[in-house]
Coordinates of C-alpha atoms in Angstrom, one line a residue:
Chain Y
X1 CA 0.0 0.0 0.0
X2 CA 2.9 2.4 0.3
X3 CA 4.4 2.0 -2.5
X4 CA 1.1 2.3 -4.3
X5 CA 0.7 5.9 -2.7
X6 CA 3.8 6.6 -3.7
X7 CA 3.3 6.1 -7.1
X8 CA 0.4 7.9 -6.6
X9 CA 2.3 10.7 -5.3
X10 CA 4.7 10.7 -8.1
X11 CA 1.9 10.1 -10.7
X12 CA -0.1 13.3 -9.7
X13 CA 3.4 15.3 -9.2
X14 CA 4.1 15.0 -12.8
X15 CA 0.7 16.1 -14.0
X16 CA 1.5 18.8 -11.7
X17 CA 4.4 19.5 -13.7
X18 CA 2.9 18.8 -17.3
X19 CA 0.0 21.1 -16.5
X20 CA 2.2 23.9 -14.9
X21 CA 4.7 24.2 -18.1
X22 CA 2.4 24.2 -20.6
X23 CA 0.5 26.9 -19.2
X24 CA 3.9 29.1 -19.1
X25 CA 5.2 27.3 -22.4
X26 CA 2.3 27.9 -24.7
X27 CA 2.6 31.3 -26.8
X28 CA -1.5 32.1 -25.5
X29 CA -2.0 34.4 -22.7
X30 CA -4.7 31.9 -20.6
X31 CA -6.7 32.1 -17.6
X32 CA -8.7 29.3 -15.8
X33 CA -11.7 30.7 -14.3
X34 CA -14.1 29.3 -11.7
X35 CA -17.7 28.8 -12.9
X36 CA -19.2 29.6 -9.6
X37 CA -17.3 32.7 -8.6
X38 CA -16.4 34.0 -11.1
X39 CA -12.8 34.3 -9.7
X40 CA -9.7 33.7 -11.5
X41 CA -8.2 30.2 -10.7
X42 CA -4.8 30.3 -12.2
X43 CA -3.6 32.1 -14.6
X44 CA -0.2 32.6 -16.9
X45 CA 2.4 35.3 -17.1
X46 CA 1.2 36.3 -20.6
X47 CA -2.2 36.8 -19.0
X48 CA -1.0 38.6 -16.5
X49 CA 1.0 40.7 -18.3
X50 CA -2.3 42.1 -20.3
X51 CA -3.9 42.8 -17.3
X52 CA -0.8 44.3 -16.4
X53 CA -0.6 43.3 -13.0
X54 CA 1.9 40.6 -10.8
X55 CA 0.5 37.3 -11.4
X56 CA -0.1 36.8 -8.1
X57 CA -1.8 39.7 -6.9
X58 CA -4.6 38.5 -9.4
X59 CA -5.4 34.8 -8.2
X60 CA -8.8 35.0 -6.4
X61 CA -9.7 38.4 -7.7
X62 CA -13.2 38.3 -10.0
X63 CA -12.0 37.7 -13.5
X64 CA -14.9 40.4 -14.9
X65 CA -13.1 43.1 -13.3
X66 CA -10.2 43.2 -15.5
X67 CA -12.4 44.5 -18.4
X68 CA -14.9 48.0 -18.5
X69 CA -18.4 47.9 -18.6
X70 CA -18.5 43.6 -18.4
X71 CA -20.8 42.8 -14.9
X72 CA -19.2 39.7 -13.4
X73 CA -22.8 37.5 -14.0
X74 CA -23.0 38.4 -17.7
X75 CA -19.7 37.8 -18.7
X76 CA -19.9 34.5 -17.0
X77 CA -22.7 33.4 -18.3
X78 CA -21.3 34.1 -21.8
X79 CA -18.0 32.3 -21.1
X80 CA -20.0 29.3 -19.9
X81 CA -22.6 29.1 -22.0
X82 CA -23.5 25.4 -23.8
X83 CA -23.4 27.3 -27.0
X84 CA -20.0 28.8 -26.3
X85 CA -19.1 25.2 -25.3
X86 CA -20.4 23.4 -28.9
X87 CA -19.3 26.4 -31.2
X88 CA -17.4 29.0 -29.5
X89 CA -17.4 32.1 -31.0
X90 CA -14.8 34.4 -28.7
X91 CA -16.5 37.2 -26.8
X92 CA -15.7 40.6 -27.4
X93 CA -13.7 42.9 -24.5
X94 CA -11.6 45.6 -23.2
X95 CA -8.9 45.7 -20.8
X96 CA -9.7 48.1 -18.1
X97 CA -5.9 48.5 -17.5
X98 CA -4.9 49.6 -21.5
X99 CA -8.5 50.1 -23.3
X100 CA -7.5 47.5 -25.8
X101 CA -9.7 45.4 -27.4
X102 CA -9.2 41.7 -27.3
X103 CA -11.2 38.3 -28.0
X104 CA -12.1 35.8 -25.5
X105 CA -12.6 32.2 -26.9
X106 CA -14.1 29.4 -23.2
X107 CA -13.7 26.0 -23.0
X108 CA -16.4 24.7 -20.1
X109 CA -15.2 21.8 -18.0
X110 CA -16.0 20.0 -14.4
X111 CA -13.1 18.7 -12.5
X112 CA -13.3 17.5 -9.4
X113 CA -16.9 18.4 -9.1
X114 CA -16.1 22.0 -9.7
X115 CA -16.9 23.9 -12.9
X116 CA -14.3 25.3 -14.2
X117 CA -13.5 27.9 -17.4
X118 CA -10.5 27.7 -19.3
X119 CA -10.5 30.9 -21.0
X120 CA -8.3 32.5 -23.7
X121 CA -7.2 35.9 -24.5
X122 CA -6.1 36.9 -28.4
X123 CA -6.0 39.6 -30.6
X124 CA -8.7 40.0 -32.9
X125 CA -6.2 41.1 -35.9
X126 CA -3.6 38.6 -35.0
X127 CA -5.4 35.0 -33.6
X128 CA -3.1 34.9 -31.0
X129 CA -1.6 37.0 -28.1
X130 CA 2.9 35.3 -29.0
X131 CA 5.3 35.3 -26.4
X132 CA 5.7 39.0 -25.2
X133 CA 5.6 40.1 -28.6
X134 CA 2.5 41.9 -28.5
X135 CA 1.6 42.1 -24.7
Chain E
X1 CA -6.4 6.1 4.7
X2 CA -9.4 5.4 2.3
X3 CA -10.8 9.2 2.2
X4 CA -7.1 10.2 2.0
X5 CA -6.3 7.8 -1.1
X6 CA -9.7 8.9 -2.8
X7 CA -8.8 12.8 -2.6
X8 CA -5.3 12.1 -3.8
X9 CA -7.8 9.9 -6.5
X10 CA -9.6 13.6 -6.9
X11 CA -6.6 16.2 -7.0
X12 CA -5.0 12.9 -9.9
X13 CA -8.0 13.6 -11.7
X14 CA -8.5 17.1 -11.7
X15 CA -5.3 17.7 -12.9
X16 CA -5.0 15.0 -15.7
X17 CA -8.4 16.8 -16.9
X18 CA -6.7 20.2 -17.1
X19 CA -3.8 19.3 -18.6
X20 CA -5.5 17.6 -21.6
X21 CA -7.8 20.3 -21.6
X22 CA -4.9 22.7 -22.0
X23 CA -2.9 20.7 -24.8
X24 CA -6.3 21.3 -26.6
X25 CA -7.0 24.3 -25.9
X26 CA -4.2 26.1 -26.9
X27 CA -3.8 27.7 -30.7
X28 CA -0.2 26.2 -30.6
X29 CA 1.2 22.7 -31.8
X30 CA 2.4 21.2 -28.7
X31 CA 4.1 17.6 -28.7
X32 CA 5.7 16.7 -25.8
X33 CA 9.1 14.8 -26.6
X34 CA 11.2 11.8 -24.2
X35 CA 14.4 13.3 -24.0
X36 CA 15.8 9.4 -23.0
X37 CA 14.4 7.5 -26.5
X38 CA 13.0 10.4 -28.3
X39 CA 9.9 9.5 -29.1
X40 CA 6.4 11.5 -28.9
X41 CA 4.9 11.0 -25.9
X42 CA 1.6 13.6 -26.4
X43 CA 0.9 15.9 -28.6
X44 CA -2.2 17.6 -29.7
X45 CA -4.5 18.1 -32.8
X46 CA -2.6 20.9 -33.9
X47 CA 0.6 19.1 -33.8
X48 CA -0.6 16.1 -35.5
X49 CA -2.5 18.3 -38.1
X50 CA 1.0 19.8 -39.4
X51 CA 2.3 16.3 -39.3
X52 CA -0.4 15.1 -41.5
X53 CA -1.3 12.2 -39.4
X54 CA -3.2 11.2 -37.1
X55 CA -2.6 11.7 -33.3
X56 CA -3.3 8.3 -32.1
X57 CA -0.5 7.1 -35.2
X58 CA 1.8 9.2 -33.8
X59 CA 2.4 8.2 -30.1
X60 CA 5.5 6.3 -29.1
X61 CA 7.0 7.3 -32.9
X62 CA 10.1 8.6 -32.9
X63 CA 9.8 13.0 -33.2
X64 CA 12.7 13.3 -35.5
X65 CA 11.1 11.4 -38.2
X66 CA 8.7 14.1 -38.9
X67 CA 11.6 16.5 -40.3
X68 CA 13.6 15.9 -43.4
X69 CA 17.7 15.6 -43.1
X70 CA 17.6 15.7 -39.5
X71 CA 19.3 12.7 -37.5
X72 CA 17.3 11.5 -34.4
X73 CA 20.6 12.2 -31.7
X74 CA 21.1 15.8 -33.9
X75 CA 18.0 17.2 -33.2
X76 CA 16.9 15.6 -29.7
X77 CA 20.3 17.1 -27.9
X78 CA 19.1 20.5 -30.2
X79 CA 16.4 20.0 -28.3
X80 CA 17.6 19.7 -25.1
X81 CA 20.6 21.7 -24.8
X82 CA 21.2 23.5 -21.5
X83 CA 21.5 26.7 -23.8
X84 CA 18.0 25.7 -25.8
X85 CA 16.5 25.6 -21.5
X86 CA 18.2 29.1 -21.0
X87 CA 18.1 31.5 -23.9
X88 CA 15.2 29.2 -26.0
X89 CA 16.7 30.0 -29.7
X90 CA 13.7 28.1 -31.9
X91 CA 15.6 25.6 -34.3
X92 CA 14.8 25.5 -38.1
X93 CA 12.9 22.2 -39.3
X94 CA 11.0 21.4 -42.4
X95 CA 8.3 19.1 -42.4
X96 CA 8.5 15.7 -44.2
X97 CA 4.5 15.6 -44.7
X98 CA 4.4 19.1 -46.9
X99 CA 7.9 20.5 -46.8
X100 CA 7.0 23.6 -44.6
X101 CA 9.6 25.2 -42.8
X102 CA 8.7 25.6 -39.5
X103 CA 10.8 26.6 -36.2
X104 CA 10.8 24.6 -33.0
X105 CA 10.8 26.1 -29.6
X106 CA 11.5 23.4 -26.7
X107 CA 11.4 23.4 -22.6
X108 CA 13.6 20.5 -21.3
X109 CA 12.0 19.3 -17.9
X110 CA 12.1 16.4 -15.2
X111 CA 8.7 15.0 -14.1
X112 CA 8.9 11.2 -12.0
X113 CA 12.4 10.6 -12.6
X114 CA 11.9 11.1 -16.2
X115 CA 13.8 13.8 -18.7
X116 CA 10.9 15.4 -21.4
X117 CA 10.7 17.6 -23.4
X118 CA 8.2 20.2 -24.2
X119 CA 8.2 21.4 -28.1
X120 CA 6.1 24.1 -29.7
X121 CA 5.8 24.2 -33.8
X122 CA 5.4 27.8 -35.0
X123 CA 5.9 29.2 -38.5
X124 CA 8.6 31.4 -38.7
X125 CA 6.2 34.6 -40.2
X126 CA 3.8 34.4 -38.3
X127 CA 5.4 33.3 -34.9
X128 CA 2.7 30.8 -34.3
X129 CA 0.2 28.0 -35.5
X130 CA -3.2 29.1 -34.6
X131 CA -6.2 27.2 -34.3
X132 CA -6.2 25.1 -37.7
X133 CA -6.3 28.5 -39.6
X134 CA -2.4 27.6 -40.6
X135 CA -2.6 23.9 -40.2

């Protein structure tokens, strides 16, 4: 039995790891939102550096409040709709911290018995928010 | 001991969920590399789009054998240089399947006693791959 938690251990400490690095490696800038709350889960440092804040003064904060004029509720509900889920079509925004327009394109899953909101932010000219060359 | 083994169960889950969740969520091509025998571990639909194959073929296949003129040994150590983990200077690669040049960015990391690697495929105009509009 110890051995078996300790493969267990190791197991889950590599997803960990896997799931950690890609958020940093990928060129996206990505949040993870909770469903419920409407607070941001995790986040990475290209996300954070559009919001223009440290990464880790925004964990826990409502994720609505980084863009003007969105109330949490709505902007939830548009993130985590079953139609956003089947055929996303990326909601429009603006960054409250640089008035720039970006898209958000939601992914709506349940982990753990928690619903969660994976949720990415890109330039509507370019697709995609590269590696600190446009944030 | 059994409520403790079934949250670790939980936490496994949650994780494994939001990792694959990630690999496909992002706009990138991600394939994620063993440094030891240089075969693919994962990689997602983006990935195995530019390959031209699909993903389930690709698994346990060696990674250098997507690229033309490039020796398996060559391009893993590329790969995995301490200067690659550093200063990340993308490698040029052109696809065997359709003779695109691409560029390959890597992360070199130790999960469970095992060395992988994480590779991202980006064109080198546009800086990345995004969501099948490229692929």
């Amino acid at each position: 039995a110890q051995i078996a938690l300790e493969q267990d251990y190791e197991a889950q400490r590599e997803l960990d790891t896997r799931y950690r690095l890609l958020m940093d490696f990928t060129s996206d800038a990505v949040a993870l939102v909770s469903a419920t709350t409407g607070t941001i889960v995790d986040l990475n440092h290209n996300a954070a550096s559009l919001f223009g804040t440290a990464r880790a003064e925004l964990l826990e904060t409502p994720f609505a409040e980084r863009f003007t004029g969105r109330r949490r509720g709505e902007l939830l509900s548009a993130l985590s709709s079953p139609l956003a889920v089947d055929s996303p079509s990326p909601i429009e925004v603006e960054l409250k911290a640089s008035q720039r327009q970006l898209l958000l394109s939601s992914k709506l899953f349940r982990a753990a018995g928690e619903q969660l909101i994976f949720v990415r932010l890109s330039d509507p000219e370019l697709g995609s928010v590269a590696d600190g060359k446009l944030v």
